[in-house]
Coordinates of C-alpha atoms and ligand atoms in Angstrom, one line a residue:
M73 CA -35.4 -169.7 62.7
A74 CA -35.6 -165.9 63.0
D75 CA -35.5 -163.7 59.9
D76 CA -32.5 -161.4 59.5
P77 CA -33.2 -158.1 61.3
K78 CA -33.4 -155.4 58.6
P79 CA -34.2 -151.7 58.9
L80 CA -38.0 -151.2 58.6
P81 CA -39.5 -149.4 55.6
S82 CA -41.2 -146.1 56.2
V83 CA -44.7 -146.2 57.7
P84 CA -47.2 -146.9 54.9
Q85 CA -49.8 -144.2 54.3
S86 CA -52.6 -146.2 52.6
V87 CA -54.2 -149.6 53.1
L88 CA -53.7 -150.4 49.4
E89 CA -49.9 -150.1 49.9
L90 CA -50.3 -153.1 52.2
S91 CA -52.1 -155.2 49.6
A92 CA -50.9 -157.2 46.6
F93 CA -51.4 -154.1 44.5
N94 CA -48.1 -153.0 45.8
P95 CA -45.4 -155.3 44.3
V96 CA -43.3 -155.0 47.5
A97 CA -46.2 -156.0 49.7
R98 CA -47.1 -158.7 47.3
D99 CA -43.7 -160.3 47.7
N100 CA -43.5 -159.8 51.4
P101 CA -46.0 -157.6 53.3
H102 CA -44.4 -158.2 56.7
P103 CA -41.8 -155.4 57.0
L104 CA -44.5 -152.9 55.9
L105 CA -46.9 -154.3 58.5
Q106 CA -44.3 -154.2 61.2
S107 CA -43.6 -150.6 60.4
L108 CA -47.3 -149.7 60.4
Q109 CA -47.9 -151.5 63.8
A110 CA -44.9 -149.8 65.4
G111 CA -45.3 -146.4 63.8
C112 CA -49.1 -145.8 63.4
P113 CA -51.1 -148.7 64.9
V114 CA -54.4 -146.8 64.4
M115 CA -54.1 -145.2 60.9
R116 CA -56.6 -143.1 59.0
D117 CA -56.4 -143.6 55.3
E118 CA -58.0 -140.5 53.8
G119 CA -57.7 -141.8 50.3
A120 CA -59.6 -145.0 50.9
K121 CA -61.6 -143.4 53.7
V122 CA -61.0 -146.2 56.1
W123 CA -59.3 -146.7 59.5
V124 CA -56.6 -149.4 59.7
L125 CA -55.9 -151.3 62.9
S126 CA -52.8 -153.5 63.2
R127 CA -52.4 -154.3 67.0
Y128 CA -53.6 -157.7 68.2
K129 CA -55.5 -156.3 71.2
D130 CA -57.3 -153.6 69.2
I131 CA -58.4 -156.1 66.5
R132 CA -59.5 -158.8 69.0
D133 CA -61.6 -156.2 70.9
T134 CA -63.1 -154.9 67.6
V135 CA -64.1 -158.3 66.1
N136 CA -65.6 -159.3 69.4
D137 CA -67.6 -156.1 69.8
R138 CA -71.2 -156.7 68.6
S139 CA -71.9 -153.0 68.3
F140 CA -69.9 -152.7 65.0
V141 CA -71.8 -153.6 61.8
R142 CA -70.6 -155.5 58.8
H143 CA -72.9 -154.8 55.8
P144 CA -71.0 -152.5 53.3
L145 CA -74.3 -150.6 52.7
N146 CA -73.8 -149.0 56.1
A147 CA -70.3 -147.7 55.1
D148 CA -69.4 -144.1 54.2
P149 CA -70.4 -144.0 50.5
E150 CA -67.0 -142.5 49.7
S151 CA -65.0 -145.3 51.3
I152 CA -63.6 -148.3 49.4
T153 CA -65.9 -150.5 51.5
A154 CA -69.0 -149.0 49.9
R155 CA -67.6 -150.1 46.5
L156 CA -67.8 -153.8 47.6
V157 CA -71.5 -153.9 46.9
D158 CA -74.0 -152.5 44.4
P159 CA -76.8 -150.8 46.5
E160 CA -79.4 -151.8 43.9
R161 CA -78.4 -155.4 43.6
D162 CA -76.7 -156.5 46.8
R163 CA -79.2 -155.9 49.6
R164 CA -79.3 -159.6 50.1
T165 CA -75.9 -161.1 50.8
S166 CA -74.5 -164.2 52.5
I167 CA -73.7 -164.2 56.3
L168 CA -70.3 -162.7 55.5
F169 CA -71.8 -159.2 55.3
L170 CA -75.1 -159.7 57.2
D171 CA -75.9 -158.2 60.6
D172 CA -78.1 -159.4 63.4
P173 CA -80.8 -160.5 63.6
D174 CA -80.5 -161.9 60.1
H175 CA -76.9 -163.0 60.6
A176 CA -77.8 -165.2 63.7
R177 CA -81.0 -166.5 62.1
I178 CA -79.1 -167.9 59.2
R179 CA -75.7 -168.7 60.6
Q180 CA -77.0 -170.8 63.6
P181 CA -78.8 -173.5 61.7
L182 CA -76.3 -173.4 58.8
A183 CA -73.3 -173.9 61.2
K184 CA -75.1 -176.7 63.1
A185 CA -75.8 -178.6 59.9
F186 CA -72.3 -177.9 58.5
Y187 CA -70.5 -179.0 61.6
A188 CA -72.6 -182.2 61.9
R189 CA -71.6 -183.0 58.3
I190 CA -67.9 -182.4 58.9
N191 CA -67.9 -184.6 62.0
K192 CA -69.7 -187.4 60.2
M193 CA -67.5 -187.1 57.1
R194 CA -64.1 -186.7 58.7
P195 CA -62.7 -190.1 57.6
E196 CA -64.1 -189.5 54.1
I197 CA -62.5 -186.0 54.0
E198 CA -59.1 -187.4 55.0
A199 CA -59.5 -190.1 52.3
M200 CA -60.2 -187.4 49.7
V201 CA -57.0 -185.6 50.7
D202 CA -55.1 -188.9 50.4
K203 CA -56.6 -189.6 47.0
V204 CA -55.6 -186.3 45.6
I205 CA -52.0 -186.6 46.9
D206 CA -51.7 -190.2 45.7
A207 CA -52.6 -189.0 42.2
A208 CA -49.7 -186.5 42.2
P209 CA -46.5 -187.6 40.4
A210 CA -44.5 -190.1 42.5
T211 CA -41.1 -188.5 41.7
G212 CA -39.7 -185.5 40.0
A213 CA -40.8 -181.9 39.9
F214 CA -44.5 -180.8 40.0
D215 CA -46.5 -177.8 40.9
L216 CA -47.9 -178.4 44.3
M217 CA -50.6 -175.8 43.9
E218 CA -52.0 -177.4 40.7
Q219 CA -51.7 -181.0 41.8
V220 CA -52.7 -180.7 45.5
A221 CA -53.6 -177.3 47.0
V222 CA -56.1 -176.3 44.4
P223 CA -57.9 -179.7 43.9
V224 CA -58.2 -180.7 47.6
P225 CA -60.6 -177.9 48.9
V226 CA -62.9 -177.9 45.9
L227 CA -63.3 -181.7 46.0
V228 CA -64.0 -181.8 49.7
I229 CA -66.5 -178.9 49.8
A230 CA -68.2 -180.3 46.7
R231 CA -68.7 -183.7 48.4
I232 CA -70.0 -182.1 51.6
L233 CA -72.5 -179.9 49.7
G234 CA -73.5 -182.7 47.4
V235 CA -72.7 -180.8 44.1
D236 CA -71.8 -182.6 40.9
E237 CA -68.2 -183.7 41.0
A238 CA -68.0 -183.7 37.2
M239 CA -68.2 -179.9 37.5
L240 CA -65.3 -179.3 39.8
A241 CA -63.4 -177.2 37.3
N242 CA -66.5 -174.9 36.9
F243 CA -66.9 -174.6 40.7
R244 CA -63.3 -173.6 41.0
Q245 CA -63.6 -171.0 38.2
W246 CA -66.8 -169.6 39.5
S247 CA -65.3 -169.3 43.0
E248 CA -62.3 -167.4 41.6
D249 CA -64.8 -165.1 39.8
V250 CA -67.1 -164.6 42.7
I251 CA -64.3 -163.9 45.2
L252 CA -63.4 -160.8 43.1
G253 CA -66.4 -159.3 44.9
L254 CA -64.0 -158.9 47.9
N255 CA -61.7 -156.7 45.8
P256 CA -63.0 -153.2 46.4
V257 CA -61.1 -151.7 43.5
R258 CA -61.9 -154.3 40.8
T259 CA -61.7 -153.5 37.1
P260 CA -64.9 -153.4 34.9
E261 CA -63.6 -156.7 33.4
E262 CA -63.3 -158.3 36.9
N263 CA -66.7 -157.0 37.8
A264 CA -68.2 -158.7 34.7
R265 CA -66.5 -161.9 35.7
M266 CA -67.8 -161.6 39.3
L267 CA -71.4 -161.1 38.0
S268 CA -71.3 -164.0 35.6
G269 CA -69.7 -166.4 38.1
G270 CA -72.5 -165.4 40.6
T271 CA -75.2 -165.9 38.0
A272 CA -73.9 -169.4 37.1
L273 CA -73.7 -170.4 40.8
D274 CA -77.2 -169.0 41.5
A275 CA -78.7 -171.0 38.7
Y276 CA -76.8 -174.2 39.6
F277 CA -77.8 -174.0 43.3
A278 CA -81.4 -173.1 42.8
E279 CA -81.8 -176.2 40.5
L280 CA -79.9 -178.4 43.0
M281 CA -82.2 -177.3 45.9
Q282 CA -85.3 -178.2 43.8
A283 CA -83.7 -181.6 42.9
R284 CA -83.0 -182.4 46.6
R285 CA -86.5 -181.5 47.6
K286 CA -87.8 -184.1 45.2
A287 CA -85.1 -186.7 45.9
P288 CA -83.2 -186.2 49.1
K289 CA -79.6 -187.3 49.3
D290 CA -77.0 -187.6 52.1
D291 CA -75.5 -184.1 51.7
L292 CA -75.6 -180.5 53.1
V293 CA -78.0 -179.2 50.4
T294 CA -80.5 -181.8 51.5
D295 CA -79.9 -181.0 55.2
M296 CA -80.7 -177.3 54.5
V297 CA -83.8 -177.8 52.4
Q298 CA -85.1 -180.2 55.0
L299 CA -84.4 -177.8 57.9
Q300 CA -86.3 -175.2 55.9
A301 CA -89.3 -177.5 55.2
S302 CA -89.6 -178.5 58.9
G303 CA -89.6 -174.9 60.0
E304 CA -86.6 -175.4 62.1
A305 CA -84.6 -173.0 60.0
K306 CA -86.4 -169.8 59.0
I307 CA -84.5 -169.2 55.9
Q308 CA -85.8 -168.1 52.5
D309 CA -84.8 -170.0 49.3
D310 CA -82.5 -167.3 48.0
E311 CA -80.8 -167.1 51.4
V312 CA -80.1 -170.9 51.5
C313 CA -78.8 -170.5 47.9
L314 CA -76.5 -167.6 48.7
N315 CA -75.1 -169.2 51.9
L316 CA -74.4 -172.6 50.3
Q317 CA -72.5 -170.7 47.6
A318 CA -70.6 -168.8 50.3
L319 CA -69.4 -172.1 51.7
L320 CA -68.3 -173.2 48.3
V321 CA -66.5 -170.0 47.5
G322 CA -65.2 -169.1 51.0
G323 CA -63.5 -172.4 51.4
N324 CA -61.8 -172.7 48.1
L325 CA -59.0 -170.1 47.7
T326 CA -58.4 -169.7 51.4
T327 CA -57.7 -173.4 52.1
T328 CA -55.7 -173.7 48.9
D329 CA -53.5 -170.9 50.3
L330 CA -53.2 -172.5 53.7
I331 CA -51.9 -175.7 52.2
G332 CA -49.5 -173.9 49.7
N333 CA -48.2 -171.4 52.3
G334 CA -47.7 -174.3 54.8
I335 CA -45.7 -176.5 52.5
W336 CA -43.6 -173.5 51.4
L337 CA -42.9 -172.6 55.0
L338 CA -42.0 -176.2 56.0
L339 CA -39.7 -176.6 53.0
T340 CA -37.9 -173.3 53.6
H341 CA -37.5 -174.2 57.3
P342 CA -36.2 -177.7 57.0
E343 CA -35.7 -178.1 60.7
Q344 CA -39.5 -177.5 61.2
A345 CA -40.3 -180.1 58.5
A346 CA -38.0 -182.5 60.3
A347 CA -39.7 -181.8 63.6
L348 CA -43.1 -182.6 62.1
R349 CA -41.8 -185.8 60.5
A350 CA -40.4 -186.9 63.8
N351 CA -43.5 -186.1 65.7
P352 CA -46.7 -186.1 63.6
D353 CA -48.6 -185.1 66.8
L354 CA -47.3 -181.6 66.0
A355 CA -49.5 -181.4 62.9
A356 CA -52.3 -179.4 64.6
Q357 CA -49.8 -176.9 66.0
A358 CA -48.1 -176.7 62.7
V359 CA -51.4 -175.7 61.0
E360 CA -51.9 -172.9 63.6
E361 CA -48.4 -171.6 63.2
V362 CA -48.8 -171.5 59.4
L363 CA -52.1 -169.6 59.9
R364 CA -50.4 -167.2 62.2
Y365 CA -47.3 -166.7 60.2
E366 CA -48.8 -166.3 56.7
A367 CA -52.5 -165.7 57.2
P368 CA -54.3 -166.5 53.9
V369 CA -56.9 -163.8 54.6
Q370 CA -54.9 -160.7 55.5
V371 CA -57.6 -158.3 56.4
T372 CA -61.2 -158.3 57.7
S373 CA -63.4 -155.3 58.4
R374 CA -66.2 -153.8 60.5
I375 CA -68.1 -150.5 60.3
V376 CA -68.6 -148.1 63.1
E377 CA -72.3 -148.0 64.0
K378 CA -72.3 -144.7 66.0
D379 CA -69.7 -142.0 66.9
R380 CA -67.4 -143.5 69.5
T381 CA -63.8 -144.2 70.5
V382 CA -62.1 -147.2 69.0
A383 CA -58.6 -148.2 70.0
G384 CA -58.2 -144.8 71.7
C385 CA -59.2 -142.8 68.6
P386 CA -62.5 -140.9 68.0
M387 CA -64.3 -142.5 65.1
Q388 CA -67.5 -141.6 63.3
K389 CA -70.6 -143.5 62.4
S390 CA -70.2 -145.3 59.0
Q391 CA -66.4 -145.2 59.0
P392 CA -65.1 -148.6 58.0
V393 CA -62.4 -150.2 60.2
F394 CA -59.9 -152.4 58.3
M395 CA -58.0 -154.9 60.5
S396 CA -54.7 -156.4 59.5
L397 CA -55.0 -160.0 60.7
A398 CA -51.5 -160.5 59.3
A399 CA -50.0 -157.7 61.4
A400 CA -51.9 -158.8 64.5
N401 CA -50.5 -162.3 64.2
R402 CA -47.0 -161.0 64.5
D403 CA -47.7 -158.5 67.3
P404 CA -44.6 -158.6 69.6
D405 CA -46.9 -157.7 72.6
V406 CA -48.6 -161.1 72.2
F407 CA -46.2 -163.4 70.4
E408 CA -42.6 -164.1 71.6
A409 CA -40.2 -163.9 68.7
P410 CA -43.1 -163.2 66.3
Q411 CA -41.0 -163.1 63.2
A412 CA -39.9 -166.7 63.8
F413 CA -41.7 -169.6 62.2
D414 CA -41.7 -172.3 64.9
I415 CA -44.2 -175.2 64.9
T416 CA -42.8 -176.6 68.2
K417 CA -43.7 -173.6 70.3
K418 CA -47.1 -173.4 72.0
R419 CA -48.3 -169.9 71.2
P420 CA -51.4 -167.8 72.1
S421 CA -54.3 -168.1 69.7
H422 CA -53.8 -166.3 66.4
I423 CA -56.5 -164.3 64.7
A424 CA -56.3 -165.6 61.1
F425 CA -60.0 -166.7 61.2
G426 CA -61.2 -163.3 62.5
G427 CA -63.4 -163.5 65.6
G428 CA -66.7 -162.7 67.4
P429 CA -70.0 -163.5 65.7
H430 CA -68.4 -163.5 62.2
I431 CA -65.5 -165.8 63.0
C432 CA -64.8 -168.1 60.0
I433 CA -67.5 -170.8 59.8
G434 CA -65.1 -173.0 57.8
A435 CA -62.2 -173.0 60.3
P436 CA -62.7 -176.6 61.5
L437 CA -62.8 -177.9 57.9
A438 CA -59.7 -176.0 56.8
R439 CA -57.9 -177.3 59.8
I440 CA -58.8 -181.0 59.0
E441 CA -57.8 -180.6 55.4
A442 CA -54.5 -178.8 56.1
R443 CA -53.4 -181.1 58.9
H444 CA -54.0 -184.2 56.9
A445 CA -52.4 -182.7 53.7
F446 CA -49.2 -181.8 55.6
L447 CA -48.8 -185.2 57.1
K448 CA -49.7 -187.1 54.0
L449 CA -47.3 -185.1 51.8
L450 CA -44.4 -185.5 54.2
A451 CA -45.1 -189.3 54.4
R452 CA -45.5 -189.8 50.6
Y453 CA -42.4 -187.8 49.8
P454 CA -39.6 -188.5 52.3
N455 CA -37.2 -186.2 50.4
L456 CA -39.7 -183.5 49.4
R457 CA -37.7 -180.3 48.6
L458 CA -38.0 -176.9 46.9
P459 CA -36.0 -176.4 43.7
E460 CA -34.7 -172.9 42.9
Q461 CA -37.6 -170.8 41.6
D462 CA -39.0 -167.3 41.6
L463 CA -42.1 -167.3 43.8
V464 CA -45.1 -165.6 42.4
W465 CA -47.8 -164.5 44.9
R466 CA -51.4 -164.0 43.9
T467 CA -52.6 -160.5 43.0
L468 CA -56.0 -160.5 44.8
P469 CA -55.7 -157.8 47.4
F470 CA -55.8 -158.8 51.0
F471 CA -55.3 -162.5 50.3
R472 CA -51.9 -164.2 50.5
G473 CA -51.2 -167.3 48.5
L474 CA -48.9 -168.6 45.8
E475 CA -49.8 -168.9 42.1
K476 CA -47.4 -171.8 41.8
L477 CA -45.1 -173.8 44.0
V478 CA -42.8 -176.2 42.3
V479 CA -41.6 -179.0 44.6
E480 CA -39.5 -182.1 43.9
G481 CA -40.7 -185.5 45.2
Ligands
HEM75 C1 -57.5 -171.3 55.8 C2 -58.7 -171.2 55.5 C3 -59.6 -170.0 55.8 C4 -59.3 -168.8 56.3 C5 -57.9 -168.2 56.6 C6 -60.5 -168.1 56.4 C7 -60.6 -166.8 56.9 C8 -61.8 -166.1 57.2 C9 -61.9 -164.8 57.8 C10 -60.8 -163.9 58.2 C11 -63.2 -164.5 57.8 C12 -63.8 -163.2 58.4 C13 -64.0 -163.3 59.9 C14 -64.3 -162.0 60.6 O1 -64.5 -161.0 60.0 O2 -64.3 -162.0 61.9 C15 -64.0 -165.6 57.3 C16 -65.3 -165.7 57.2 C17 -66.0 -166.7 56.6 N1 -65.4 -167.9 56.0 FE1 -63.5 -168.4 56.1 N2 -61.5 -168.9 56.0 C18 -61.0 -170.1 55.7 C19 -61.7 -171.2 55.2 C20 -63.0 -171.3 55.1 C21 -63.8 -172.4 54.7 C22 -63.2 -173.8 54.5 C23 -65.1 -172.0 54.5 C24 -66.3 -172.8 54.1 C25 -66.3 -174.1 53.8 C26 -65.2 -170.6 54.8 C27 -66.3 -169.8 54.8 C28 -66.4 -168.6 55.4 C29 -67.7 -167.9 55.6 C30 -69.0 -168.3 55.0 C31 -67.4 -166.7 56.3 C32 -68.4 -165.7 56.8 C33 -68.8 -166.0 58.2 C34 -69.7 -164.9 58.9 O3 -69.5 -163.7 58.5 O4 -70.5 -165.2 59.8 N3 -63.9 -170.2 55.2 N4 -63.1 -166.6 56.9

């Protein structure tokens, strides 16, 4: 079903205008993104000192181009990207911000071990999704975020890693705290929360690695310390620690938002929910369409390594390039009727997981969880519906997800 055509707002001038800091973009960023893509697809934001790309092709080319770098320490010190890290403290980071050769050295063995775990644990992962959904109220109104979308990802990643399930609430809180590190304009209070969440996770994982060395278990922490010990993975202790944390944190909010955004979209497009109920084989395509239509991570970035032309514009060394994944996913040059949410249509690949060497390592896991959650929810609640409510979207800039979603079973 297509949205009503409305006149587009004026072209935004700053990347922050596109984020949840702007109440208009927080409610619905898409008209602003459309206007940016049509009016200024390669924008220079002189306040934030970053470039902003919004066309699919430019973004695909950029994420695939290995000559860009990622670590914020390489960014123009006056740009908002430089504010993501503390030069004294953050020289060591997870793969999210690492560049080659360190990125490949760590990502390759980590991805291999992680994917082997996911493959082996797939039935168990689906059973965990079932368990959470079966524990939600059988009838009446409940908050889908609180009962399903928040608990599923943290339970699943905790089990894969082998962390203590009695501490799920702490992991979720520490994840929320640590992910504030991706907010380049965080307040001093948020900065303090980010640091204390990081310290708590560091201490927890360092101890867990020691424990698994002494007494191995069937989990990813054990896999990683064993790969290290055998010399197969040349990764230092603090690197293993940081990257296991990145899996815990990276998979939490994002997958929560995928599940929440997906159920919201299915219930606001009842003909799409009906199509999925009638043909559960559409589940994989439904997940891709939700990722395209409401990308949980709205922006990723790279940094120009040497003076060059990008997307037809001259750019200089150290200038950060922000890429609106959300705008690219609705680019009319690539997607037919891009403003329509349609799970029955086979579409070109979206770019919600980024691309190139940094493409989201957790994509296969997020897909399994969301696919199973959509099918299980529709099966458990044959009359699932959305009561009248004012939707509240989260305030973390460049992420898109709901604070709360009341549904009626
Ligand atoms: C719907 C769910 C998810 C979305 C939309 C998402 C999105 C993204 C995006 C856009 C990137 C940056 C890619 C780039 O710059 O090219 C990324 C990277 C990453 N994601 Fe995800 N993610 C999701 C789930 C997960 C899960 C489940 C995990 C872990 C269990 C995870 C862990 C990571 C990590 C560690 C990176 C850094 C990879 C690297 O730089 O090499 N994500 N993700």
